[in-house]
Amino acid sequence: MYAEKDAADYDRQLALSPADVLAWVQATQPDAWDVLVKNHGAGAGQTLLSRLRASINQTGTLHVLRQGFDVLGVRAKVKMAQFKPALAMNPDIMQRYAANRLRVVRQVHYSVHNELNIDLVLFLNGIPVATVELKTDFTQSIDDAVDQYRFDRIPNPKGQDCEPLLTFPSGALVHFAVSSSEVRMTTRLAGPKTNFLPFNKGDNGAAGNPLNPNGHKTAYLWEAVWQRDSWLDILGRYLIAERDDKKNIKAIIFPRFHQLDVTRDLLSTVLDEGPGHKYLIQHSAGSGKTKSIAWTAHFLSDLHDDNDEKVFDSVIVVSDRNVIDGQLSEAIEGMQRNKGVVATIKGKSGSKSAELAEALSGDKKIVVCTIQTFPFALETVRELAATDGKRFAVIADEAHSSQTGEAAAKLKAVLSADELKEFEDGCEISSEDILVAQMAAKANDAGITYIAFTATPKAKTLENFGRVPDPSKPKGKDNLPAPFHVYSMRQAIEEEFILDVLQNYTTYKLAFKLATGGKELPKKQVEHSEAMKGIMRWVRLHPFNISQKVQIVVEHFREMVVPLLGGKAKAMVVTGSRIEAVRWQLAINKYITNMGYPIKTLVAFSGEVNDKESGPEPFKETSATMNPNLRGREISEAFKGDEYQVLLVANKFQTGFDQPLLCAMYVDKRLAGIQAVQTLSRLNRCHPGRDTNGADLSPNTAGQHIKRCRQMMKQAIDDRLIETNPFKGIKIDLRSDTSKNRYIDDIKAVAIIEACPDQEWRTLYALARYGGLRCPSEVLRLRWSDIQWDKGRFKVTAPKTERYGKGQRIVPLWPELRAELDDLSSLAQPGIECPTNAFVIQRYRDSEANLRTTFNKIVERAGLAAFPKPFMDLRASRRTELERTGRFANHVLNDWFGHSGAIAETHYLQTTEADFSEAGFIAPLTDPEGQLEGQSRLEGQSEGQAVGQQDSPQPIKTQKKPGKTGRLMVASGCGSAQKYTPEDSNL
């Protein structure tokens, strides 16, 4: 319905179209209207409208549309919509269905504060259900429509009443941003934080929409989605209101286009073909399979044929997702009009088999079971289909589980030699595998419809479940089986629901080339100090020894992965067999312990592993030497928290494992075909803070990468692998960004150390600020045995410079630092010397990723603003401070700090306020009498002051007449006067 003057009839305060509300109630519920007129006379209409708005505000738009609302004096609920029933046998219901008033209104002035208007609003019986902002690609893009919603359509303006049309969940149910080529939608407006999802058909496996020879690419939206019956079907059956623990609506789920498309295609095809067929749904990770399965199960359980007879007696859903008791079951229950029609087989009342048989033979429309129960479910279903003539739909989620007896026996019969070998080493079984095995064991299941959901179907699955394009011809190269419906991984990546893991996939050999400017990996093992000098530590070791691989993995993880996601990033190591997993776990834990790293690992494998070289007793996942702190938890649950960072696996968790914090994978086995896709796809989950388009690099870091790539490509040209260098001509800027540098002077330094919560933090801070150590890498490696108290110095272990042959250096035991170390030593064990092999910093070793956060809290406690680069600033401040004293030669400071003079000038030395203060105390350009030559100390400064704790700069006595030496004398502010030539000065 549409009329030009409809916008004038819209009530902004009520967010309703009053004329349609009243017309609907009067036409479909005359008795209720008569009662209202009798009780309220001329005010009946306003009473109804006010009560309707109050009910919507209380329970939400979706609830009122589906359940109606109460009006005082009216016995039955007043219904605000009639959705199409599963059975079309009741003429009154069908009459009300035909009476639904669907209206589109243009240029709706919706705001109660101003005259802002929305391009289109869609109404159902006077209640707004959708808003639309339209853009044409000739003038504006889809992003302009999205921005209009985010920045101009604010549901809760600050300091003002909310906008009824835009408020969640009592306003419109969905908001569309539409251009000539794309559609996006959201169910909740939240200002700039509003998240819009694509609602596009896909373009030959990619994102977007295909060309439409008959009009706009997005014409499907108004021709198919908003078509009367389609739109009522979506509002009546598809939308899901998700609730929190307090039963408040926290989200409304509107189907994405592929979810709408696959469920409708399935229903239509099943009705045409009848029971007994197979359907393969290939939907990528990020497609929302849980919701797609829930909708499919719900709709199939209510499906009736042309004779109004049920197509299926029951629908069986198999899944091993962690949400089996929650999300999936709740989603299905939430769609059902009648409660208690969904049974989840948990075995709480005894045998799962008995519970399953009771559910299938009773009145349960949908039965949800795990993969362990799946073989029994199939047998029961087959028996009932054969003996009672019942018909079932079996929906198999992409479920995976460890080996089970009956499933394993059936699966072995259809495995190839290679598959059998991997299976015997603990390979997981999937519902897909079981279905294929069942198909091979028993081909004729006339009363059973099989629907398999998977992101990466195996060849056998395609063979058994795929559909040939031309059924009249035999299978062949030109008539290969294909999935019934596809939502591709490419589309999921381009729509940013998952990440493209191959963007950051690097082989060991390629990493070696990148680090060495194109050199080949040596084919024979030689001394590391000779063959690998100057190469990144994580790629310089021989690749075929577990202990060497462990070092590569751990060091790369620490340097490249740990900083991601605020220090919460995790990694997976994929090993080639169970025995390798055991040896990897022992080796990696030994290396981590020896290095003192705050990293914890878990290992996952099936059954027992006998490895006499590693230990006399068989190894299990629960063994004390494997996973000592599980405390009864499942490995997947333990890995979710902050306790563990690395998971080693052998034929487990490579498929069906969802961990959004997983940012890196180290693969130590051959991966091919579907297994490669499934394994690497563990990395494609999106998470706040994870970049969907690769790393967000600073210009300096990007420049370093470009420099390495340019070298590698040059080598490729020399080897005649390519003709041109794609990185040639790209300008890079390797200058240091000094905008974030902060100088921490004496006053600030003292304030910070006094704000430290304990002596260990005071020492940690002193090591960085007064010792100039890199934190955390050098600070956390310091042991008590490294300190030479009698000589006033200590040894620093420096992993960052180890690749340059400078893994250690000797540093003075500065007075400020010595005092803190003395206090910590006596505090650690009163009256007893600290164990020489113990680390100095003990309590904060497991919190390396949080040191920066904790330190900035200490800084704030000291009354200062947080530092952008806190530990770098501490080290830079010390280097600058010592440089200004003039007491130490440049090469001496370079040795103490473990860097070159060029690095110090580029990244560490800072111009401070003291430098500008001293500008007022500069001597004349010459000193003819040489009276200041050799002056070692400013007047009034005592010999006992520690470096960095001097008094304020004192003026230098100057001569009136310029001489001929051409030298400038400047007070350093904390030590002897210095000589500068004019060209050295930056004043």
XYZ file of C-alpha atoms in Angstrom, residues 806 809-812 879 882-883 886-902 904-905 909:
28
model
C 76.146 -9.551 21.512
C 76.777 -7.028 28.252
C 78.102 -5.645 31.545
C 76.366 -2.639 33.113
C 77.284 -0.496 36.142
C 70.567 7.333 27.992
C 73.973 10.039 31.051
C 74.819 11.614 27.697
C 79.638 14.383 29.590
C 81.383 11.969 31.971
C 81.322 8.935 29.728
C 82.629 8.396 26.239
C 80.062 7.586 23.582
C 81.409 4.094 22.962
C 81.179 3.323 26.679
C 77.501 4.276 26.806
C 76.866 2.246 23.654
C 78.350 -0.822 25.337
C 76.306 -0.306 28.495
C 73.045 0.141 26.597
C 73.701 -2.500 23.941
C 73.173 -0.340 20.872
C 75.168 1.783 18.452
C 75.675 5.524 18.527
C 73.505 5.896 15.436
C 71.033 6.194 20.194
C 70.831 9.400 18.187
C 68.557 10.831 22.756
